[in-house]
JSON list of C-alpha atoms in Angstrom, two decimals:
[
{"chain": "A", "resi": 1, "resn": "MET", "atom": "CA", "xyz": [7.48, -11.99, -15.94]},
{"chain": "A", "resi": 2, "resn": "VAL", "atom": "CA", "xyz": [8.00, -10.53, -12.47]},
{"chain": "A", "resi": 3, "resn": "ASP", "atom": "CA", "xyz": [10.47, -7.68, -12.28]},
{"chain": "A", "resi": 4, "resn": "SER", "atom": "CA", "xyz": [13.36, -8.00, -9.86]},
{"chain": "A", "resi": 5, "resn": "LYS", "atom": "CA", "xyz": [13.29, -6.04, -6.64]},
{"chain": "A", "resi": 6, "resn": "ALA", "atom": "CA", "xyz": [16.18, -3.86, -7.84]},
{"chain": "A", "resi": 7, "resn": "SER", "atom": "CA", "xyz": [14.39, -3.14, -11.12]},
{"chain": "A", "resi": 8, "resn": "ILE", "atom": "CA", "xyz": [11.19, -2.14, -9.32]},
{"chain": "A", "resi": 9, "resn": "GLU", "atom": "CA", "xyz": [13.11, 0.08, -6.91]},
{"chain": "A", "resi": 10, "resn": "GLN", "atom": "CA", "xyz": [14.93, 1.74, -9.81]},
{"chain": "A", "resi": 11, "resn": "SER", "atom": "CA", "xyz": [11.61, 2.36, -11.57]},
{"chain": "A", "resi": 12, "resn": "ILE", "atom": "CA", "xyz": [10.22, 3.98, -8.42]},
{"chain": "A", "resi": 13, "resn": "MET", "atom": "CA", "xyz": [13.24, 6.27, -8.06]},
{"chain": "A", "resi": 14, "resn": "ASP", "atom": "CA", "xyz": [13.12, 7.20, -11.76]},
{"chain": "A", "resi": 15, "resn": "LYS", "atom": "CA", "xyz": [9.47, 8.22, -11.41]},
{"chain": "A", "resi": 16, "resn": "ILE", "atom": "CA", "xyz": [10.14, 10.22, -8.25]},
{"chain": "A", "resi": 17, "resn": "ARG", "atom": "CA", "xyz": [13.06, 12.07, -9.83]},
{"chain": "A", "resi": 18, "resn": "SER", "atom": "CA", "xyz": [11.16, 12.80, -13.03]},
{"chain": "A", "resi": 19, "resn": "ARG", "atom": "CA", "xyz": [8.51, 14.98, -11.39]},
{"chain": "A", "resi": 20, "resn": "GLY", "atom": "CA", "xyz": [8.72, 18.76, -11.52]},
{"chain": "A", "resi": 21, "resn": "THR", "atom": "CA", "xyz": [9.34, 20.08, -8.07]},
{"chain": "A", "resi": 22, "resn": "LEU", "atom": "CA", "xyz": [7.71, 22.65, -5.87]},
{"chain": "A", "resi": 23, "resn": "ASN", "atom": "CA", "xyz": [9.96, 25.13, -4.08]},
{"chain": "A", "resi": 24, "resn": "VAL", "atom": "CA", "xyz": [9.45, 23.96, -0.50]},
{"chain": "A", "resi": 25, "resn": "ASN", "atom": "CA", "xyz": [11.43, 26.90, 0.90]},
{"chain": "A", "resi": 26, "resn": "GLY", "atom": "CA", "xyz": [9.64, 29.55, -1.14]},
{"chain": "A", "resi": 27, "resn": "GLU", "atom": "CA", "xyz": [6.27, 31.26, -0.97]},
{"chain": "A", "resi": 28, "resn": "ASN", "atom": "CA", "xyz": [3.60, 28.58, -1.00]},
{"chain": "A", "resi": 29, "resn": "SER", "atom": "CA", "xyz": [-0.11, 28.77, -0.41]},
{"chain": "A", "resi": 30, "resn": "PRO", "atom": "CA", "xyz": [-1.50, 27.26, 2.81]},
{"chain": "A", "resi": 31, "resn": "GLY", "atom": "CA", "xyz": [-2.84, 24.38, 0.73]},
{"chain": "A", "resi": 32, "resn": "GLU", "atom": "CA", "xyz": [0.55, 23.76, -0.83]},
{"chain": "A", "resi": 33, "resn": "ALA", "atom": "CA", "xyz": [2.16, 23.81, 2.60]},
{"chain": "A", "resi": 34, "resn": "ARG", "atom": "CA", "xyz": [-0.30, 21.17, 3.88]},
{"chain": "A", "resi": 35, "resn": "CYS", "atom": "CA", "xyz": [0.40, 19.08, 0.77]},
{"chain": "A", "resi": 36, "resn": "VAL", "atom": "CA", "xyz": [4.16, 19.31, 1.30]},
{"chain": "A", "resi": 37, "resn": "ASN", "atom": "CA", "xyz": [3.75, 18.17, 4.92]},
{"chain": "A", "resi": 38, "resn": "ALA", "atom": "CA", "xyz": [1.47, 15.30, 3.86]},
{"chain": "A", "resi": 39, "resn": "ILE", "atom": "CA", "xyz": [3.90, 14.14, 1.17]},
{"chain": "A", "resi": 40, "resn": "LEU", "atom": "CA", "xyz": [6.89, 14.36, 3.50]},
{"chain": "A", "resi": 41, "resn": "SER", "atom": "CA", "xyz": [4.95, 12.34, 6.12]},
{"chain": "A", "resi": 42, "resn": "SER", "atom": "CA", "xyz": [3.93, 9.65, 3.62]},
{"chain": "A", "resi": 43, "resn": "THR", "atom": "CA", "xyz": [5.05, 6.06, 3.40]},
{"chain": "A", "resi": 44, "resn": "LEU", "atom": "CA", "xyz": [6.85, 6.89, 0.16]},
{"chain": "A", "resi": 45, "resn": "ALA", "atom": "CA", "xyz": [8.91, 9.61, 1.87]},
{"chain": "A", "resi": 46, "resn": "ARG", "atom": "CA", "xyz": [9.82, 7.20, 4.67]},
{"chain": "A", "resi": 47, "resn": "TRP", "atom": "CA", "xyz": [10.89, 4.61, 2.09]},
{"chain": "A", "resi": 48, "resn": "CYS", "atom": "CA", "xyz": [13.07, 7.19, 0.30]},
{"chain": "A", "resi": 49, "resn": "SER", "atom": "CA", "xyz": [14.57, 8.36, 3.58]},
{"chain": "A", "resi": 50, "resn": "LEU", "atom": "CA", "xyz": [15.52, 4.83, 4.62]},
{"chain": "A", "resi": 51, "resn": "ARG", "atom": "CA", "xyz": [17.26, 4.43, 1.25]},
{"chain": "A", "resi": 52, "resn": "GLY", "atom": "CA", "xyz": [19.17, 7.68, 1.80]},
{"chain": "A", "resi": 53, "resn": "GLU", "atom": "CA", "xyz": [17.34, 9.31, -1.10]},
{"chain": "A", "resi": 54, "resn": "SER", "atom": "CA", "xyz": [15.84, 12.78, -1.18]},
{"chain": "A", "resi": 55, "resn": "MET", "atom": "CA", "xyz": [12.31, 13.10, -2.44]},
{"chain": "A", "resi": 56, "resn": "PRO", "atom": "CA", "xyz": [11.39, 16.06, -4.62]},
{"chain": "A", "resi": 57, "resn": "ILE", "atom": "CA", "xyz": [7.95, 17.46, -3.96]},
{"chain": "A", "resi": 58, "resn": "PRO", "atom": "CA", "xyz": [5.89, 17.45, -7.14]},
{"chain": "A", "resi": 59, "resn": "ARG", "atom": "CA", "xyz": [3.84, 20.33, -8.43]},
{"chain": "A", "resi": 60, "resn": "LEU", "atom": "CA", "xyz": [0.22, 19.35, -8.01]},
{"chain": "A", "resi": 61, "resn": "SER", "atom": "CA", "xyz": [-2.75, 20.26, -10.12]},
{"chain": "A", "resi": 62, "resn": "ALA", "atom": "CA", "xyz": [-5.53, 22.18, -8.38]},
{"chain": "A", "resi": 63, "resn": "GLU", "atom": "CA", "xyz": [-7.57, 18.96, -8.25]},
{"chain": "A", "resi": 64, "resn": "GLU", "atom": "CA", "xyz": [-4.69, 16.93, -6.81]},
{"chain": "A", "resi": 65, "resn": "GLU", "atom": "CA", "xyz": [-3.98, 19.61, -4.23]},
{"chain": "A", "resi": 66, "resn": "GLY", "atom": "CA", "xyz": [-7.66, 19.79, -3.29]},
{"chain": "A", "resi": 67, "resn": "ASP", "atom": "CA", "xyz": [-7.90, 16.02, -2.78]},
{"chain": "A", "resi": 68, "resn": "LEU", "atom": "CA", "xyz": [-4.81, 15.95, -0.59]},
{"chain": "A", "resi": 69, "resn": "VAL", "atom": "CA", "xyz": [-5.80, 19.03, 1.42]},
{"chain": "A", "resi": 70, "resn": "ARG", "atom": "CA", "xyz": [-9.27, 17.56, 2.04]},
{"chain": "A", "resi": 71, "resn": "LEU", "atom": "CA", "xyz": [-7.75, 14.39, 3.52]},
{"chain": "A", "resi": 72, "resn": "VAL", "atom": "CA", "xyz": [-5.22, 16.32, 5.61]},
{"chain": "A", "resi": 73, "resn": "ASP", "atom": "CA", "xyz": [-7.96, 18.60, 6.94]},
{"chain": "A", "resi": 74, "resn": "GLU", "atom": "CA", "xyz": [-10.16, 15.61, 7.75]},
{"chain": "A", "resi": 75, "resn": "MET", "atom": "CA", "xyz": [-7.32, 13.91, 9.63]},
{"chain": "A", "resi": 76, "resn": "GLN", "atom": "CA", "xyz": [-6.59, 17.09, 11.59]},
{"chain": "A", "resi": 77, "resn": "ALA", "atom": "CA", "xyz": [-10.27, 17.46, 12.50]},
{"chain": "A", "resi": 78, "resn": "VAL", "atom": "CA", "xyz": [-10.49, 13.85, 13.68]},
{"chain": "A", "resi": 79, "resn": "LYS", "atom": "CA", "xyz": [-7.31, 14.22, 15.77]},
{"chain": "A", "resi": 80, "resn": "ALA", "atom": "CA", "xyz": [-8.49, 17.55, 17.20]},
{"chain": "A", "resi": 81, "resn": "ALA", "atom": "CA", "xyz": [-11.70, 15.90, 18.38]},
{"chain": "A", "resi": 82, "resn": "ASP", "atom": "CA", "xyz": [-9.90, 12.82, 19.74]},
{"chain": "A", "resi": 83, "resn": "PRO", "atom": "CA", "xyz": [-6.09, 12.70, 19.74]},
{"chain": "A", "resi": 84, "resn": "ALA", "atom": "CA", "xyz": [-6.22, 8.92, 20.21]},
{"chain": "A", "resi": 85, "resn": "ALA", "atom": "CA", "xyz": [-8.57, 8.39, 17.24]},
{"chain": "A", "resi": 86, "resn": "ASP", "atom": "CA", "xyz": [-7.59, 5.84, 14.61]},
{"chain": "A", "resi": 87, "resn": "THR", "atom": "CA", "xyz": [-6.81, 7.68, 11.37]},
{"chain": "A", "resi": 88, "resn": "LEU", "atom": "CA", "xyz": [-5.19, 4.77, 9.56]},
{"chain": "A", "resi": 89, "resn": "HIS", "atom": "CA", "xyz": [-7.80, 4.86, 6.78]},
{"chain": "A", "resi": 90, "resn": "LEU", "atom": "CA", "xyz": [-6.96, 8.52, 6.12]},
{"chain": "A", "resi": 91, "resn": "GLU", "atom": "CA", "xyz": [-3.22, 7.84, 6.21]},
{"chain": "A", "resi": 92, "resn": "VAL", "atom": "CA", "xyz": [-3.69, 5.03, 3.68]},
{"chain": "A", "resi": 93, "resn": "ALA", "atom": "CA", "xyz": [-5.79, 7.32, 1.45]},
{"chain": "A", "resi": 94, "resn": "ILE", "atom": "CA", "xyz": [-3.06, 9.98, 1.60]},
{"chain": "A", "resi": 95, "resn": "ASP", "atom": "CA", "xyz": [-0.42, 7.37, 0.72]},
{"chain": "A", "resi": 96, "resn": "GLU", "atom": "CA", "xyz": [-2.51, 6.27, -2.28]},
{"chain": "A", "resi": 97, "resn": "LEU", "atom": "CA", "xyz": [-2.75, 9.86, -3.52]},
{"chain": "A", "resi": 98, "resn": "VAL", "atom": "CA", "xyz": [1.00, 10.34, -3.07]},
{"chain": "A", "resi": 99, "resn": "TYR", "atom": "CA", "xyz": [1.71, 7.13, -5.00]},
{"chain": "A", "resi": 100, "resn": "ASP", "atom": "CA", "xyz": [-0.61, 8.35, -7.75]},
{"chain": "A", "resi": 101, "resn": "HIS", "atom": "CA", "xyz": [1.04, 11.80, -7.84]},
{"chain": "A", "resi": 102, "resn": "TYR", "atom": "CA", "xyz": [4.37, 10.13, -8.56]},
{"chain": "A", "resi": 103, "resn": "GLY", "atom": "CA", "xyz": [2.83, 7.77, -11.14]},
{"chain": "A", "resi": 104, "resn": "LEU", "atom": "CA", "xyz": [3.64, 4.58, -9.25]},
{"chain": "A", "resi": 105, "resn": "THR", "atom": "CA", "xyz": [2.01, 1.31, -10.20]},
{"chain": "A", "resi": 106, "resn": "GLU", "atom": "CA", "xyz": [0.21, -0.97, -7.76]},
{"chain": "A", "resi": 107, "resn": "GLU", "atom": "CA", "xyz": [3.18, -3.34, -7.95]},
{"chain": "A", "resi": 108, "resn": "GLU", "atom": "CA", "xyz": [5.52, -0.50, -6.95]},
{"chain": "A", "resi": 109, "resn": "ASP", "atom": "CA", "xyz": [3.19, 0.58, -4.12]},
{"chain": "A", "resi": 110, "resn": "THR", "atom": "CA", "xyz": [3.19, -2.99, -2.84]},
{"chain": "A", "resi": 111, "resn": "ALA", "atom": "CA", "xyz": [6.98, -3.26, -3.09]},
{"chain": "A", "resi": 112, "resn": "ILE", "atom": "CA", "xyz": [7.37, -0.11, -0.97]},
{"chain": "A", "resi": 113, "resn": "GLU", "atom": "CA", "xyz": [4.92, -1.31, 1.66]},
{"chain": "A", "resi": 114, "resn": "ARG", "atom": "CA", "xyz": [6.46, -4.78, 1.77]},
{"chain": "A", "resi": 115, "resn": "SER", "atom": "CA", "xyz": [9.96, -3.38, 2.20]},
{"chain": "A", "resi": 116, "resn": "LEU", "atom": "CA", "xyz": [8.75, -1.33, 5.16]},
{"chain": "A", "resi": 117, "resn": "GLY", "atom": "CA", "xyz": [6.97, -4.34, 6.69]},
{"chain": "A", "resi": 118, "resn": "LEU", "atom": "CA", "xyz": [3.55, -2.72, 6.34]},
{"chain": "A", "resi": 119, "resn": "ILE", "atom": "CA", "xyz": [2.04, -5.68, 4.50]},
{"chain": "A", "resi": 120, "resn": "HIS", "atom": "CA", "xyz": [2.73, -9.38, 4.53]},
{"chain": "A", "resi": 121, "resn": "GLN", "atom": "CA", "xyz": [4.76, -11.00, 1.83]},
{"chain": "A", "resi": 122, "resn": "THR", "atom": "CA", "xyz": [1.61, -12.35, 0.20]},
{"chain": "A", "resi": 123, "resn": "ASP", "atom": "CA", "xyz": [-0.79, -10.11, -1.65]},
{"chain": "A", "resi": 124, "resn": "GLU", "atom": "CA", "xyz": [-4.48, -10.57, -2.43]},
{"chain": "A", "resi": 125, "resn": "GLU", "atom": "CA", "xyz": [-3.79, -12.36, -5.71]},
{"chain": "A", "resi": 126, "resn": "GLU", "atom": "CA", "xyz": [-1.50, -14.85, -4.01]},
{"chain": "A", "resi": 127, "resn": "ASP", "atom": "CA", "xyz": [-4.06, -15.37, -1.23]},
{"chain": "A", "resi": 128, "resn": "ALA", "atom": "CA", "xyz": [-6.80, -15.92, -3.80]},
{"chain": "A", "resi": 129, "resn": "ALA", "atom": "CA", "xyz": [-4.63, -18.43, -5.70]},
{"chain": "A", "resi": 130, "resn": "ILE", "atom": "CA", "xyz": [-3.95, -20.32, -2.47]},
{"chain": "A", "resi": 131, "resn": "GLY", "atom": "CA", "xyz": [-7.67, -20.33, -1.71]},
{"chain": "A", "resi": 132, "resn": "ARG", "atom": "CA", "xyz": [-8.51, -21.67, -5.19]},
{"chain": "A", "resi": 133, "resn": "ALA", "atom": "CA", "xyz": [-5.90, -24.40, -4.82]},
{"chain": "A", "resi": 134, "resn": "MET", "atom": "CA", "xyz": [-7.32, -25.35, -1.42]},
{"chain": "A", "resi": 135, "resn": "ASN", "atom": "CA", "xyz": [-10.85, -25.46, -2.81]},
{"chain": "A", "resi": 136, "resn": "GLU", "atom": "CA", "xyz": [-9.73, -27.67, -5.69]},
{"chain": "A", "resi": 137, "resn": "ALA", "atom": "CA", "xyz": [-7.95, -30.03, -3.30]},
{"chain": "A", "resi": 138, "resn": "LEU", "atom": "CA", "xyz": [-11.02, -30.26, -1.06]},
{"chain": "A", "resi": 139, "resn": "GLU", "atom": "CA", "xyz": [-13.23, -31.01, -4.06]},
{"chain": "A", "resi": 140, "resn": "ASP", "atom": "CA", "xyz": [-10.93, -33.86, -5.10]},
{"chain": "A", "resi": 141, "resn": "PRO", "atom": "CA", "xyz": [-10.34, -36.16, -2.08]},
{"chain": "A", "resi": 142, "resn": "GLU", "atom": "CA", "xyz": [-7.63, -38.00, -4.03]},
{"chain": "A", "resi": 143, "resn": "ASN", "atom": "CA", "xyz": [-5.44, -34.91, -3.58]},
{"chain": "A", "resi": 144, "resn": "VAL", "atom": "CA", "xyz": [-5.57, -35.15, 0.21]},
{"chain": "A", "resi": 145, "resn": "ALA", "atom": "CA", "xyz": [-3.21, -37.76, 1.66]},
{"chain": "A", "resi": 146, "resn": "ASP", "atom": "CA", "xyz": [-5.09, -38.73, 4.83]},
{"chain": "A", "resi": 147, "resn": "ASP", "atom": "CA", "xyz": [-7.98, -37.72, 7.09]},
{"chain": "A", "resi": 148, "resn": "ARG", "atom": "CA", "xyz": [-5.76, -35.77, 9.47]},
{"chain": "A", "resi": 149, "resn": "SER", "atom": "CA", "xyz": [-4.29, -33.62, 6.70]},
{"chain": "A", "resi": 150, "resn": "ARG", "atom": "CA", "xyz": [-7.77, -33.18, 5.20]},
{"chain": "A", "resi": 151, "resn": "ALA", "atom": "CA", "xyz": [-9.06, -31.89, 8.55]},
{"chain": "A", "resi": 152, "resn": "GLU", "atom": "CA", "xyz": [-6.11, -29.52, 8.84]},
{"chain": "A", "resi": 153, "resn": "PHE", "atom": "CA", "xyz": [-6.69, -28.38, 5.29]},
{"chain": "A", "resi": 154, "resn": "GLU", "atom": "CA", "xyz": [-10.39, -27.77, 5.98]},
{"chain": "A", "resi": 155, "resn": "GLU", "atom": "CA", "xyz": [-9.48, -25.71, 9.08]},
{"chain": "A", "resi": 156, "resn": "ILE", "atom": "CA", "xyz": [-7.10, -23.59, 7.01]},
{"chain": "A", "resi": 157, "resn": "MET", "atom": "CA", "xyz": [-9.85, -23.08, 4.43]},
{"chain": "A", "resi": 158, "resn": "ARG", "atom": "CA", "xyz": [-12.38, -22.15, 7.12]},
{"chain": "A", "resi": 159, "resn": "LYS", "atom": "CA", "xyz": [-10.04, -19.50, 8.54]},
{"chain": "A", "resi": 160, "resn": "TRP", "atom": "CA", "xyz": [-9.20, -18.21, 5.07]},
{"chain": "A", "resi": 161, "resn": "ARG", "atom": "CA", "xyz": [-12.90, -17.87, 4.19]},
{"chain": "A", "resi": 162, "resn": "GLU", "atom": "CA", "xyz": [-13.59, -16.03, 7.48]},
{"chain": "A", "resi": 163, "resn": "GLU", "atom": "CA", "xyz": [-10.78, -13.60, 6.71]},
{"chain": "A", "resi": 164, "resn": "GLU", "atom": "CA", "xyz": [-12.11, -13.10, 3.17]},
{"chain": "A", "resi": 165, "resn": "LEU", "atom": "CA", "xyz": [-15.58, -12.31, 4.52]},
{"chain": "A", "resi": 166, "resn": "ALA", "atom": "CA", "xyz": [-14.19, -9.98, 7.19]},
{"chain": "A", "resi": 167, "resn": "GLY", "atom": "CA", "xyz": [-11.87, -8.19, 4.76]}
]
């Protein structure tokens, strides 16, 4: 059973609020400061902000802090070398760590990204199901009404396969 949007959003907020918080105005190590900035710049923080919600900053384990600091440092180095460089892959990796720090599920991550318009309304599972249905229809000509629709269907399948291979 698929949870309702409101139920998923409530689950996300419950998880965010349940984390112990770091004192963002107190004495923090340079690593903690970089982590705070990364978390406050994340997709999750933007989602919370648009909902009018504050986002507590969680205490991170040494390993979690190290992972986040490494990505932040890498992004800063890339941008220092080329301010126009594409760092989307690093931003996505940071977002994934932030989601993990708050204990969010993949479904909750997807709900956040969909609500912000960062991903299309279909996910990989839905795309795969559509592809399987198209393959089944192509294998059984009785399922295709006429030659024109079959040709259109084959073109859709060709594009879908190209995207699958590219992605």
